[in-house]
Coordinates of C-alpha atoms and ligand atoms in Angstrom, one line a residue:
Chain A
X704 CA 0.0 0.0 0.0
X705 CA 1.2 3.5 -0.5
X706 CA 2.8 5.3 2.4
X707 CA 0.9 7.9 3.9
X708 CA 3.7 11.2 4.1
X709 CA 3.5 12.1 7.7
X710 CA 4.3 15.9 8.7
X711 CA 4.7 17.7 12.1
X712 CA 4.5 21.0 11.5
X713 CA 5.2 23.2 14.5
X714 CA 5.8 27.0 15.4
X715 CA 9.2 27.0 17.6
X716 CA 9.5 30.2 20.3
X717 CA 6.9 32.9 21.3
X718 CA 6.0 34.4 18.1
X719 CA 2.0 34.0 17.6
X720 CA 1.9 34.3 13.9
X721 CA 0.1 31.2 13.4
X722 CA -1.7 31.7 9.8
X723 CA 1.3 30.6 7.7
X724 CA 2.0 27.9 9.8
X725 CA -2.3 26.6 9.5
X726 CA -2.0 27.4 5.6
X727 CA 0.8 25.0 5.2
X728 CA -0.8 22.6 7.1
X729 CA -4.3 23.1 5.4
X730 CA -2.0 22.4 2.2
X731 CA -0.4 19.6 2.7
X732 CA -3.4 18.0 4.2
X733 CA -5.2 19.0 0.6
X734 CA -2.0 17.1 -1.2
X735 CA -2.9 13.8 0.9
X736 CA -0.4 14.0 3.1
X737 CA -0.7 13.2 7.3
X738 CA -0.1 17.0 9.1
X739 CA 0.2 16.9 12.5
X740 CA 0.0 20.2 14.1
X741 CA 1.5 21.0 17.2
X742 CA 0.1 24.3 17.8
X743 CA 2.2 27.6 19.3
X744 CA 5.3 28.0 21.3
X745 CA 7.2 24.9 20.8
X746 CA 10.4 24.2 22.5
X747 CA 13.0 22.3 20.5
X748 CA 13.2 19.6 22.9
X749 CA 9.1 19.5 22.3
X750 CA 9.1 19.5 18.9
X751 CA 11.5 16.6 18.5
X752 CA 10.0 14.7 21.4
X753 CA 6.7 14.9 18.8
X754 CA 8.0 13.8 15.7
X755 CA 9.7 11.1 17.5
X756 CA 6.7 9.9 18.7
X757 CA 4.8 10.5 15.7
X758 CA 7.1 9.1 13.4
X759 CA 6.9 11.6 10.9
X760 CA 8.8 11.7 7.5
X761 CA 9.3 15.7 7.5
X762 CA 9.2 18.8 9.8
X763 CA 7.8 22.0 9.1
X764 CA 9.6 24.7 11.3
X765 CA 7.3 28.3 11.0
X766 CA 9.1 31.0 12.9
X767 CA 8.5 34.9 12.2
X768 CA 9.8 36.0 15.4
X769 CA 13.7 36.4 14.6
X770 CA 14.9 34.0 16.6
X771 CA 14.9 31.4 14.0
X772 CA 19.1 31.7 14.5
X773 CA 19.2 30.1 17.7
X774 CA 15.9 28.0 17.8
X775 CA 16.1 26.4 14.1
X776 CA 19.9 24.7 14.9
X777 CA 19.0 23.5 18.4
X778 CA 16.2 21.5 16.8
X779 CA 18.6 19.8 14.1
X780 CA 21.1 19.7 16.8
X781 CA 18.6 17.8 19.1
X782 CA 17.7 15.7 15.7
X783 CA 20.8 14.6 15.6
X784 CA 21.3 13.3 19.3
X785 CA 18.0 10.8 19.0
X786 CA 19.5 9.9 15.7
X787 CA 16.7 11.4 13.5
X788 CA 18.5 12.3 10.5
X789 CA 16.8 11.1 8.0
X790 CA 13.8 13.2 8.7
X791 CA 13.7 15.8 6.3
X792 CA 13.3 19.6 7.8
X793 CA 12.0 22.6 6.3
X794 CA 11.2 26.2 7.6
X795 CA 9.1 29.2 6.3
X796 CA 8.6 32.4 7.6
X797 CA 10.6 35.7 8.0
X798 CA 13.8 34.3 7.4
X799 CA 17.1 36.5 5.5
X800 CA 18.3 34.9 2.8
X801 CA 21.7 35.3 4.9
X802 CA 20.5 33.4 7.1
X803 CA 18.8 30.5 5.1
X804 CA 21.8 29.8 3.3
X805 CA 23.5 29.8 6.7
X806 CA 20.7 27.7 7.9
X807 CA 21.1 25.1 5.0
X808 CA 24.7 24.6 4.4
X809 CA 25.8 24.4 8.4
X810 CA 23.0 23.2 10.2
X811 CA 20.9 21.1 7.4
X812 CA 17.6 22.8 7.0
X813 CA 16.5 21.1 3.3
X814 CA 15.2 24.4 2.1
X815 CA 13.3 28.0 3.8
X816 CA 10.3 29.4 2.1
X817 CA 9.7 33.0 2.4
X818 CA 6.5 35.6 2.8
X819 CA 4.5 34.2 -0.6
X820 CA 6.3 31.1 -1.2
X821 CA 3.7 29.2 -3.3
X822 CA 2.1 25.7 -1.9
X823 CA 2.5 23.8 -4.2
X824 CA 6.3 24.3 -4.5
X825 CA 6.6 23.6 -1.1
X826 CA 4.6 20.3 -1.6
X827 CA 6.8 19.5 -5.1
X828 CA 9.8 19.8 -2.7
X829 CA 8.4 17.7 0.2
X830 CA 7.1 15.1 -1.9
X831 CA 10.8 15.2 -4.6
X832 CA 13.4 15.2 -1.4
X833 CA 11.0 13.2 1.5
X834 CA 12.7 9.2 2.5
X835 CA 10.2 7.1 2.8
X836 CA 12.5 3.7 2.9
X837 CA 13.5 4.8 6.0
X838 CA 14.6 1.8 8.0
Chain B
X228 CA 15.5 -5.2 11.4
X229 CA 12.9 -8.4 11.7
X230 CA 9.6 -7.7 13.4
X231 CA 11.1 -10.1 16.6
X232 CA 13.6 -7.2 17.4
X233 CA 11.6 -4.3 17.0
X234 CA 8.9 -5.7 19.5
X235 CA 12.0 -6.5 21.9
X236 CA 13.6 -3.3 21.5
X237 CA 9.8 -1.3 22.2
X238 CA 9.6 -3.8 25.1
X239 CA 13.1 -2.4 26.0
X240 CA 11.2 1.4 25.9
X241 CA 12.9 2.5 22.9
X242 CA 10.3 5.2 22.1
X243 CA 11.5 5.0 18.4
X244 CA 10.9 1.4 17.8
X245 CA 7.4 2.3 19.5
X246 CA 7.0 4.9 16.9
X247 CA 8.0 2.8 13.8
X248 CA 6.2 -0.4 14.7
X249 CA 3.0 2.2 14.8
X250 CA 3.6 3.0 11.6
X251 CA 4.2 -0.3 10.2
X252 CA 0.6 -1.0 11.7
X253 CA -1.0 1.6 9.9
X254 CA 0.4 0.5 6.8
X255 CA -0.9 -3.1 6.9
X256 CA 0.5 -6.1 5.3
X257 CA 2.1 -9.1 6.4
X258 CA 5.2 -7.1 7.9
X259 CA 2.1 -5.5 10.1
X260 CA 0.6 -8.7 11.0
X261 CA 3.8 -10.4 12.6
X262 CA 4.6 -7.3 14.7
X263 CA 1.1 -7.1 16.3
X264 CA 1.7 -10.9 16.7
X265 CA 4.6 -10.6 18.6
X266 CA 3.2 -8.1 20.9
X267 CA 0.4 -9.6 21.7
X268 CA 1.2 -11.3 24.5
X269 CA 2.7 -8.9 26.1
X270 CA -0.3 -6.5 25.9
X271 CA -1.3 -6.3 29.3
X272 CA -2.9 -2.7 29.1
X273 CA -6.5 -1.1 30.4
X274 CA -8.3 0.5 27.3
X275 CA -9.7 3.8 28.3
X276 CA -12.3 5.2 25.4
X277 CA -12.9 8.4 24.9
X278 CA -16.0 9.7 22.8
X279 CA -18.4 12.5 22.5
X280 CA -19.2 15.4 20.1
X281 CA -16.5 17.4 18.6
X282 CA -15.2 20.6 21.0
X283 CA -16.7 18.7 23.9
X284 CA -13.0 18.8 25.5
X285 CA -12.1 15.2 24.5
X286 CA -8.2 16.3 24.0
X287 CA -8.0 18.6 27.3
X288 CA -9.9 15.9 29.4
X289 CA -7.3 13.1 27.8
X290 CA -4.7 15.4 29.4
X291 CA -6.1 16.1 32.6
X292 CA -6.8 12.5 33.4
X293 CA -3.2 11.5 32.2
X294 CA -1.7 14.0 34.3
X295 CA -3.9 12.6 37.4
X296 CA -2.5 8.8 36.4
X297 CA 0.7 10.4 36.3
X298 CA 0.0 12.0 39.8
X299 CA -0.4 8.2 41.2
X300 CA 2.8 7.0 39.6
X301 CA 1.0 5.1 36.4
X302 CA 2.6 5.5 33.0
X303 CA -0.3 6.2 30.3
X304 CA -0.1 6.3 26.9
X305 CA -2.6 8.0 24.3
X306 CA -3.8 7.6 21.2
X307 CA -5.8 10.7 19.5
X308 CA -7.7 9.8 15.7
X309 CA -8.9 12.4 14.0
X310 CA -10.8 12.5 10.2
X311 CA -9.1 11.8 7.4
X312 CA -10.1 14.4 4.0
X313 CA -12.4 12.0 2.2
X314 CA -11.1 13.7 -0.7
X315 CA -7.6 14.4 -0.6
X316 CA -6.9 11.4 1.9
X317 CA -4.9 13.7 4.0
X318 CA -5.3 14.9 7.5
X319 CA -4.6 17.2 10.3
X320 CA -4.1 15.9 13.2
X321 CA -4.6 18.7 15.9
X322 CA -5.1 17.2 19.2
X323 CA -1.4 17.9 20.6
X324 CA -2.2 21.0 20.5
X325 CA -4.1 20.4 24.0
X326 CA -1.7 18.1 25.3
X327 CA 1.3 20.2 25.3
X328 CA 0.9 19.7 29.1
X329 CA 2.4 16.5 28.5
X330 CA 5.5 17.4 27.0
X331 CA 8.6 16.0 28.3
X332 CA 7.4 13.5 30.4
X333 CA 8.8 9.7 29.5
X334 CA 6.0 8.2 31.2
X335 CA 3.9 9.6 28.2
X336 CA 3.5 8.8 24.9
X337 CA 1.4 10.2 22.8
X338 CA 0.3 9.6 19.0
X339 CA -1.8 11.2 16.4
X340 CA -3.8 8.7 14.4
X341 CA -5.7 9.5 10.9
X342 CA -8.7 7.6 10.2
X343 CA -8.1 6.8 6.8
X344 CA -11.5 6.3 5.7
X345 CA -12.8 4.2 8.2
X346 CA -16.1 5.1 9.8
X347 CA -16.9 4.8 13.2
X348 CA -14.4 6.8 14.8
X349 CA -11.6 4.6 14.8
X350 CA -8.9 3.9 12.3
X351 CA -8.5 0.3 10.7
X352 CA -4.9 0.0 13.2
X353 CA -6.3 1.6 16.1
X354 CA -6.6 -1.5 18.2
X355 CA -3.1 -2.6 16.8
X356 CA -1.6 0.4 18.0
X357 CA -2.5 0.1 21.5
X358 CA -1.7 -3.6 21.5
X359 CA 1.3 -2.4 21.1
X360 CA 1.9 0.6 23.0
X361 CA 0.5 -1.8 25.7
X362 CA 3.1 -4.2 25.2
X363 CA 5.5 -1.4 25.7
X364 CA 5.1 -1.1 29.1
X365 CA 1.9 1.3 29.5
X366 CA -0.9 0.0 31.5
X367 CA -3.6 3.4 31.1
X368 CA -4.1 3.3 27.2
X369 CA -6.2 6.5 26.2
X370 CA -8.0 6.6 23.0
X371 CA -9.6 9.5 21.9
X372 CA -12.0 8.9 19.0
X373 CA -12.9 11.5 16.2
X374 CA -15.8 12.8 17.9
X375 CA -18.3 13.1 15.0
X376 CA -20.9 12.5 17.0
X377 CA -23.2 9.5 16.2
X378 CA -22.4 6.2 15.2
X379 CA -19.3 6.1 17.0
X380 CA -20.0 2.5 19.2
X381 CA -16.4 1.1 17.6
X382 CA -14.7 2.4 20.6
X383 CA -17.0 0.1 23.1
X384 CA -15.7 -2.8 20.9
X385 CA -12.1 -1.5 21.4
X386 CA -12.3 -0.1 24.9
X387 CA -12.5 -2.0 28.4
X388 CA -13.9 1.3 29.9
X389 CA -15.5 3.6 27.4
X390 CA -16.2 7.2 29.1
X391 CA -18.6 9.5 27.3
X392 CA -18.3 13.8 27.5
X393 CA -21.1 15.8 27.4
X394 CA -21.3 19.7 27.5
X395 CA -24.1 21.3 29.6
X396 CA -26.5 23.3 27.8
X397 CA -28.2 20.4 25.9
X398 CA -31.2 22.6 26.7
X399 CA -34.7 20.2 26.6
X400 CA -33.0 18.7 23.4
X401 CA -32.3 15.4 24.9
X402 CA -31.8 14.3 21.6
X403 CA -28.8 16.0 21.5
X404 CA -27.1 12.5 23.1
X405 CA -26.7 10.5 20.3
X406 CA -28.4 7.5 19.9
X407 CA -26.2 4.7 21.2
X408 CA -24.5 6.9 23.3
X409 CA -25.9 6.1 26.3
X410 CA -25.5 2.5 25.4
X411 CA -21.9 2.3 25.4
X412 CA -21.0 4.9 27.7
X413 CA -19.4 2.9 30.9
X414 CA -19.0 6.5 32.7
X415 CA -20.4 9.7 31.6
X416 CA -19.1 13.0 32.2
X417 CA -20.2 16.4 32.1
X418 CA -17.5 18.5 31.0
X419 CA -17.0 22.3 31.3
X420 CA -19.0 22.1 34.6
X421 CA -17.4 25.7 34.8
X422 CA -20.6 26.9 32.6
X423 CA -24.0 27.2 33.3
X424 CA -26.5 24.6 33.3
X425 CA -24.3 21.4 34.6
X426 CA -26.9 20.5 36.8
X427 CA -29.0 20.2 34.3
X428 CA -27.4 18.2 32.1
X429 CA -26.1 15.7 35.2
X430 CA -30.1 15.3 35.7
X431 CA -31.2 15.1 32.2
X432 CA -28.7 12.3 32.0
X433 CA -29.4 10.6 34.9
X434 CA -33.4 10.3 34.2
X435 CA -32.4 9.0 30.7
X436 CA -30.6 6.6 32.2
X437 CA -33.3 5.6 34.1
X438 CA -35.8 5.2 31.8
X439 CA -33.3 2.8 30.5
X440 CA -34.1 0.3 33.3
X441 CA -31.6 -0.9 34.9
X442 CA -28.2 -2.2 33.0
X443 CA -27.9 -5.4 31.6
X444 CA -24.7 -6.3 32.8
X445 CA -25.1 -5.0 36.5
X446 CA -22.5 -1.6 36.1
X447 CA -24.6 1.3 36.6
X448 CA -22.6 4.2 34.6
X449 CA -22.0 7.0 36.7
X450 CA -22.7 10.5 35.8
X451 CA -19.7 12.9 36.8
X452 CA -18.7 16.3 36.5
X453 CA -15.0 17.9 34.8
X454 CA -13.7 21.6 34.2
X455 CA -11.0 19.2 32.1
X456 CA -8.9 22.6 31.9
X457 CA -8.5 23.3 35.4
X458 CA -8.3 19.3 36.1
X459 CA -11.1 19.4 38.6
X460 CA -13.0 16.6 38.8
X461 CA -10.4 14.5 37.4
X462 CA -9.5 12.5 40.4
X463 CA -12.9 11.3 40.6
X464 CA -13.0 9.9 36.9
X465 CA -9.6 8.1 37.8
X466 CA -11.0 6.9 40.7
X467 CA -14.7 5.4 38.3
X468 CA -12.1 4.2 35.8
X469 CA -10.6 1.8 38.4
X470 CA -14.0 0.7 39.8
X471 CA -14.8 -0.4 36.7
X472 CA -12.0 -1.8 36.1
X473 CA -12.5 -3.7 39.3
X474 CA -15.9 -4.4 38.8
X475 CA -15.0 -5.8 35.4
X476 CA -12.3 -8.1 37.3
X477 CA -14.3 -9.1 39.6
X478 CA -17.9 -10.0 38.0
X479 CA -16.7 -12.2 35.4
X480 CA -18.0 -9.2 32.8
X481 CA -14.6 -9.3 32.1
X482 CA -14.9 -12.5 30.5
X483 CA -17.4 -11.8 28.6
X484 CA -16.2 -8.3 27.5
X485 CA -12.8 -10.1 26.4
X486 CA -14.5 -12.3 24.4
X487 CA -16.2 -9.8 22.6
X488 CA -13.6 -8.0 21.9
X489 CA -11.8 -10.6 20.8
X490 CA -14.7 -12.0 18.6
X491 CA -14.3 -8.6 17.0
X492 CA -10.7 -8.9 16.9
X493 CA -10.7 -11.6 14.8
X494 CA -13.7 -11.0 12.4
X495 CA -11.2 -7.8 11.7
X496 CA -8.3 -10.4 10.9
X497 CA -10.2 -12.8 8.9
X498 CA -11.6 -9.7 6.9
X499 CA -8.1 -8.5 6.5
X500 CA -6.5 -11.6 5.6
X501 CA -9.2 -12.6 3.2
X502 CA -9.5 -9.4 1.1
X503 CA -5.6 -9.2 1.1
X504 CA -5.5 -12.7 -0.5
X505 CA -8.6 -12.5 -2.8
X506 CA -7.7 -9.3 -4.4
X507 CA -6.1 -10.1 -7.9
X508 CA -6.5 -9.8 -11.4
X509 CA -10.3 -11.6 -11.1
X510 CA -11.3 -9.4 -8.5
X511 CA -10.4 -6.7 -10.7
X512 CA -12.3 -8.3 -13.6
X513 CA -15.4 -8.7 -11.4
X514 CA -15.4 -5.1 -10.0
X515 CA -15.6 -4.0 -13.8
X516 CA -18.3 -6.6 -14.2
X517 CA -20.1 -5.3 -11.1
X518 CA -19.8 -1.7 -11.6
X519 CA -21.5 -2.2 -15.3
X520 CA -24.4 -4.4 -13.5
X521 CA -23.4 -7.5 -15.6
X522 CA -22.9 -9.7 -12.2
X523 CA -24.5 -8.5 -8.5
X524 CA -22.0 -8.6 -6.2
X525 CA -22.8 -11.8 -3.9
X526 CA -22.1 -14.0 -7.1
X527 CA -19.3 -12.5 -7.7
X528 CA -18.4 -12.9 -3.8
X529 CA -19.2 -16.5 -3.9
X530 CA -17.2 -17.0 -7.5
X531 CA -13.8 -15.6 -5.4
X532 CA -14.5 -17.7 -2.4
X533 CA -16.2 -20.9 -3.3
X534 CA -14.3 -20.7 -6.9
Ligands
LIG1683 C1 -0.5 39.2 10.2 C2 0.7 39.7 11.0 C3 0.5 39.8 12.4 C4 -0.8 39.3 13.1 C5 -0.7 37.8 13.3 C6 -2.0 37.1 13.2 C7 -1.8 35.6 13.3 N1 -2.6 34.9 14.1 O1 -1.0 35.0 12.6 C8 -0.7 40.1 14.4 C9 -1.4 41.4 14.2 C10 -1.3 39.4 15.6 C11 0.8 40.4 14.5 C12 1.4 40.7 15.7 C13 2.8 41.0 15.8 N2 3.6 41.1 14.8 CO1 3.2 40.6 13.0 N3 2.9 40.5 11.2 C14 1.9 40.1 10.4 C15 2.2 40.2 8.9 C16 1.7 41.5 8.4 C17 1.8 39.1 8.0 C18 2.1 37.7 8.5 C19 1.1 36.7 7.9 O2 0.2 36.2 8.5 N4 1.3 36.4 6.6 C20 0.5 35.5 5.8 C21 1.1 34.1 5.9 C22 0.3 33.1 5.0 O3 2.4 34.2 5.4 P1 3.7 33.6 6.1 O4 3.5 33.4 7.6 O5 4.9 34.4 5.8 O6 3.9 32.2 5.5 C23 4.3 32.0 4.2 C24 5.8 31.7 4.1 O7 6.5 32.4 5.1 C25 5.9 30.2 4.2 N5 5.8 29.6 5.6 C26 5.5 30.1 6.7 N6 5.5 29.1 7.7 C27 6.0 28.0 7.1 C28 6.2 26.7 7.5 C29 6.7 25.8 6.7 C30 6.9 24.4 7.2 C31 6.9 26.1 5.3 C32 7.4 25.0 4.4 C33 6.6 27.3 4.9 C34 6.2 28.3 5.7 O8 4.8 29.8 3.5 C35 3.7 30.7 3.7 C36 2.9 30.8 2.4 O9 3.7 31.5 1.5 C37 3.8 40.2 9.0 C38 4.5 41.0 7.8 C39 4.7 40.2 6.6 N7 4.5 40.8 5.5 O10 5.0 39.0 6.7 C40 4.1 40.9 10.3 C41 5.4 40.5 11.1 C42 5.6 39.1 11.0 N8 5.0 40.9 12.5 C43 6.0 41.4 13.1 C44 6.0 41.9 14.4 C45 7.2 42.6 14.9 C46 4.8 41.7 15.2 C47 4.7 42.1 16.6 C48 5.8 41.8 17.5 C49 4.3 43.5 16.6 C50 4.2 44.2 18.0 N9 5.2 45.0 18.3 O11 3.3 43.9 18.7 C51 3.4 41.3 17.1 C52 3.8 40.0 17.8 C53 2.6 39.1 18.1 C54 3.0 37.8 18.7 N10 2.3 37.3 19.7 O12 4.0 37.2 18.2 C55 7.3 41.5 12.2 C56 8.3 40.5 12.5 C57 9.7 41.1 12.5 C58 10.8 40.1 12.5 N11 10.6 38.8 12.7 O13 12.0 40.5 12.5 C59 6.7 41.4 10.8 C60 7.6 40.8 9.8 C61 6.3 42.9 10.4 C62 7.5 43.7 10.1 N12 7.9 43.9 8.9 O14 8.1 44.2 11.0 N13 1.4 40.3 13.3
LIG1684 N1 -14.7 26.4 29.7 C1 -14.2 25.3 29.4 N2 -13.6 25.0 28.3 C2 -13.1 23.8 28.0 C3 -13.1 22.8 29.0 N3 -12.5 21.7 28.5 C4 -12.1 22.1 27.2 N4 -12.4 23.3 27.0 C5 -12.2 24.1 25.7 O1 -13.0 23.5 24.7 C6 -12.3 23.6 23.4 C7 -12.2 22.3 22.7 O2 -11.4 21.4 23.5 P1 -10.8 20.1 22.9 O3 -10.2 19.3 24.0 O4 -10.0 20.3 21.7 O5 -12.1 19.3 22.4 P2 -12.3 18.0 21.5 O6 -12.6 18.4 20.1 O7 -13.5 17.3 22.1 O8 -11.1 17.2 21.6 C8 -10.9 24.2 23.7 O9 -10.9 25.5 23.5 C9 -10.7 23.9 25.2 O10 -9.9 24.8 25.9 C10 -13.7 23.1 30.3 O11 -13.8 22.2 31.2 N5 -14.2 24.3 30.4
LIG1685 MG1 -9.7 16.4 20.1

């Protein structure tokens, strides 16, 4: 049978800009895929804890507060620790393109999608770079 | 790695294995079937069902009442199913977002469930699932059903204590509790007791129950009151779980409940099993022939079984 793509997407840190994080998941859930929302102010530590649990195949990060820096790498750091690297991870929100690039070639965010991003490129991406054979 | 070792290592309480042999559940197949099998025996877990309309405060009353087994030193594990899009297929899950409370504590674990189609407010690998976060060393299992309202009795099937929420405010519209609700319902509660007309509600429920003459199995289900986001009234739910659960222990219901389950446990297998081997290039042949009325379906049923 065909394997469901399960998603957590979570907003990490204090910000309360939740509607780009609920259109992504409205999205995703309208490409078939299995969106498990975690709701606002996340932790790392939570947010791994969840997709752990969940066993999902990819993690939507949504930050708009700045602090995307210092939250977005302790989450891959903490992915790392439990072994979880073949999840994939991606983040949206209000994100430099400094710091994106930073964010992808050092700590090993997939990709960042920016204020009007479409959907359906972030679902092409998910769906082209997601590991389903995962052991 | 071989179904044997993942059940050993989830026995071990690697969380992960417990998350991947979930998954392999939901997927089905013969991979599925041998995991579940291997669990089994070690599945020593009490069911708790939760069911009632959606908003009721199924989610926060999941958490409160985990937090309060928690309190008294029992590990619980939950499993939430929400609706899968009948036409996309895909989901979102949303009850974590009530359960944050829960967060960081390893005598918890928690997992979202879509219910891919199937009705009555389970998913196909529901039962699976808490086999085997059962076998994992949880003896509270919480499931939370969908909460579409009617025709959700699966969970009585599923569930060695099924507990029914209610809101107050169901006015003189005692239809308002859906038919077979009150038949499965092992404990009732009135949640958000923090509003007006609890009292009420706690009556209506009470004279319905009533007029239902007395229960068939001896278990009168109690009516009981929550604020599930404050916690209050929690202990006292704990506390009616375990009676039952005594009661069900003690009166030889137990028996008889196990073998229903069980019954239904292995209806689902054969049902599984069968399709899974029937399904083939005839079946194909005699869904075209059905779907263009040339053959009704029970001849074409007995064709694929009787050959
Ligand atoms: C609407 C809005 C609000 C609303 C939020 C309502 C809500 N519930 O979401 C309100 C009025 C509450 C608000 C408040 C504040 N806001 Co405001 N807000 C905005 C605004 C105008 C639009 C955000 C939005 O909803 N966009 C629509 C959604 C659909 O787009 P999006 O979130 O960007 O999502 C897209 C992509 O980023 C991406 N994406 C997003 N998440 C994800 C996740 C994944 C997994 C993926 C793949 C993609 C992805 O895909 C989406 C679709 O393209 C932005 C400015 C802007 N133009 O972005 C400021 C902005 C985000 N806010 C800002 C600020 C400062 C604040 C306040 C602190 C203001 C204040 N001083 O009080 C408060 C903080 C409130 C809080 N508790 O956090 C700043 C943030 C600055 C920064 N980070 O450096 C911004 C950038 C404005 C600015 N230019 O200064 N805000
Ligand atoms: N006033 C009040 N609100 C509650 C109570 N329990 C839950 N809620 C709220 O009811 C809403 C729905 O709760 P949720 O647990 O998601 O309901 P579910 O759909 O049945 O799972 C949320 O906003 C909760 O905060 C309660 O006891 N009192
Ligand atoms: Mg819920």
């Amino acid at each position: 049978m065909e394997r469901k793509i399960r998603v957590l997407v979570a907003k990490p840190g204090l910000d309360g800009h939740d509607r780009g994080a609920k259109v992504i998941a409205r999205a995703l859930r309208d490409a078939g895929m299995e969106v498990i929302y975690t709701g606002l102010q996340q932790t790392p530590q939570m947010i791994v804890e969840a997709a752990l649990q969940e066993d999902v195949d990819v993690i939507g990060l949504s930050i708009l507060s700045g602090a995307h820096m210092t939250l977005l790498p302790k989450v891959m750091q903490l992915l790392r620790e439990q072994g979880m690297t073949d999840v994939l991870v991606v983040a949206g929100g209000i994100i430099s393109d400094e710091d994106a690039e930073i964010l992808k070639r050092e700590h090993g965010i997939a990709e960042v999608f920016g204020p009007g991003s479409s959907t359906q490129a972030i679902i092409d991406f998910i769906r082209s770079n997601v590991q389903l054979t995962r052991g | 790695m071989s179904e044997h070792e993942l059940v050993t290592r989830l026995r071990n309480g690697e969380r992960r294995a417990l998350a991947r042999a979930i998954s392999l559940v939901e997927q089905g197949g013969p991979a599925a079937r041998a995991v579940v099998a291997a669990a089994y025996p070690y599945a020593q877990a009490h069911r708790v069902g939760i069911t009632g309309p959606p908003g009721a405060g199924k989610s926060t009353l999941v958490t409160s009442l985990a937090q309060e087994w928690r309190r008294r030193g029992v590990p619980v594990g939950i499993v939430a199913v929400d609706p899968s899009s009948p036409f996309s297929g895909g989901a979102v899950l949303g009850d974590r977002i009530r359960m944050q409370a829960l967060g960081g504590d390893p005598g918890v674990f928690i997992r979202s469930m879509a219910s891919r189609g199937r009705m009555g407010g389970l998913a196909r690998a529901t039962a699976d699932a808490v086999t085997l976060i059962a076998a994992a060393g949880f003896p509270i299992v919480i499931i939370e059903t969908v909460g579409a309202g009617q025709d959700e009795v699966d969970i009585a099937q599923t569930a060695d204590t099924t507990i029914v929420v209610e809101v107050p405010g169901m006015g003189d519209d005692v239809q308002s509790i859906k038919a077979g609700m009150l038949e499965i319902a092992d404990i009732f509660v009135v949640n958000k007791a923090d509003r007006p007309g609890v009292d009420q509600t706690v009556r209506q429920l009470r004279t319905m129950l009533q007029l239902g003459g007395a229960p068939a199995d001896g278990w009168s289900p109690p009516v009981l009151t929550a604020v599930a986001t404050t916690g209050e009234g929690c202990a006292q739910i704990v506390d009616a779980v375990e009676q039952h659960r005594q009661y069900l222990a003690n009166d030889g219901a137990q028996a008889s409940r196990m073998r229903a389950l069980a019954e239904r446990e292995l209806a689902a297998a054969v049902q599984e099993l069968i399709l899974e081997r029937l399904r083939g290039q005839r079946w194909e042949e005699l869904v075209k022939e059905i779907a263009s009325r040339r053959r009704d379906p029970y001849a074409a049923a007995s064709e694929l079984l009787d050959g």
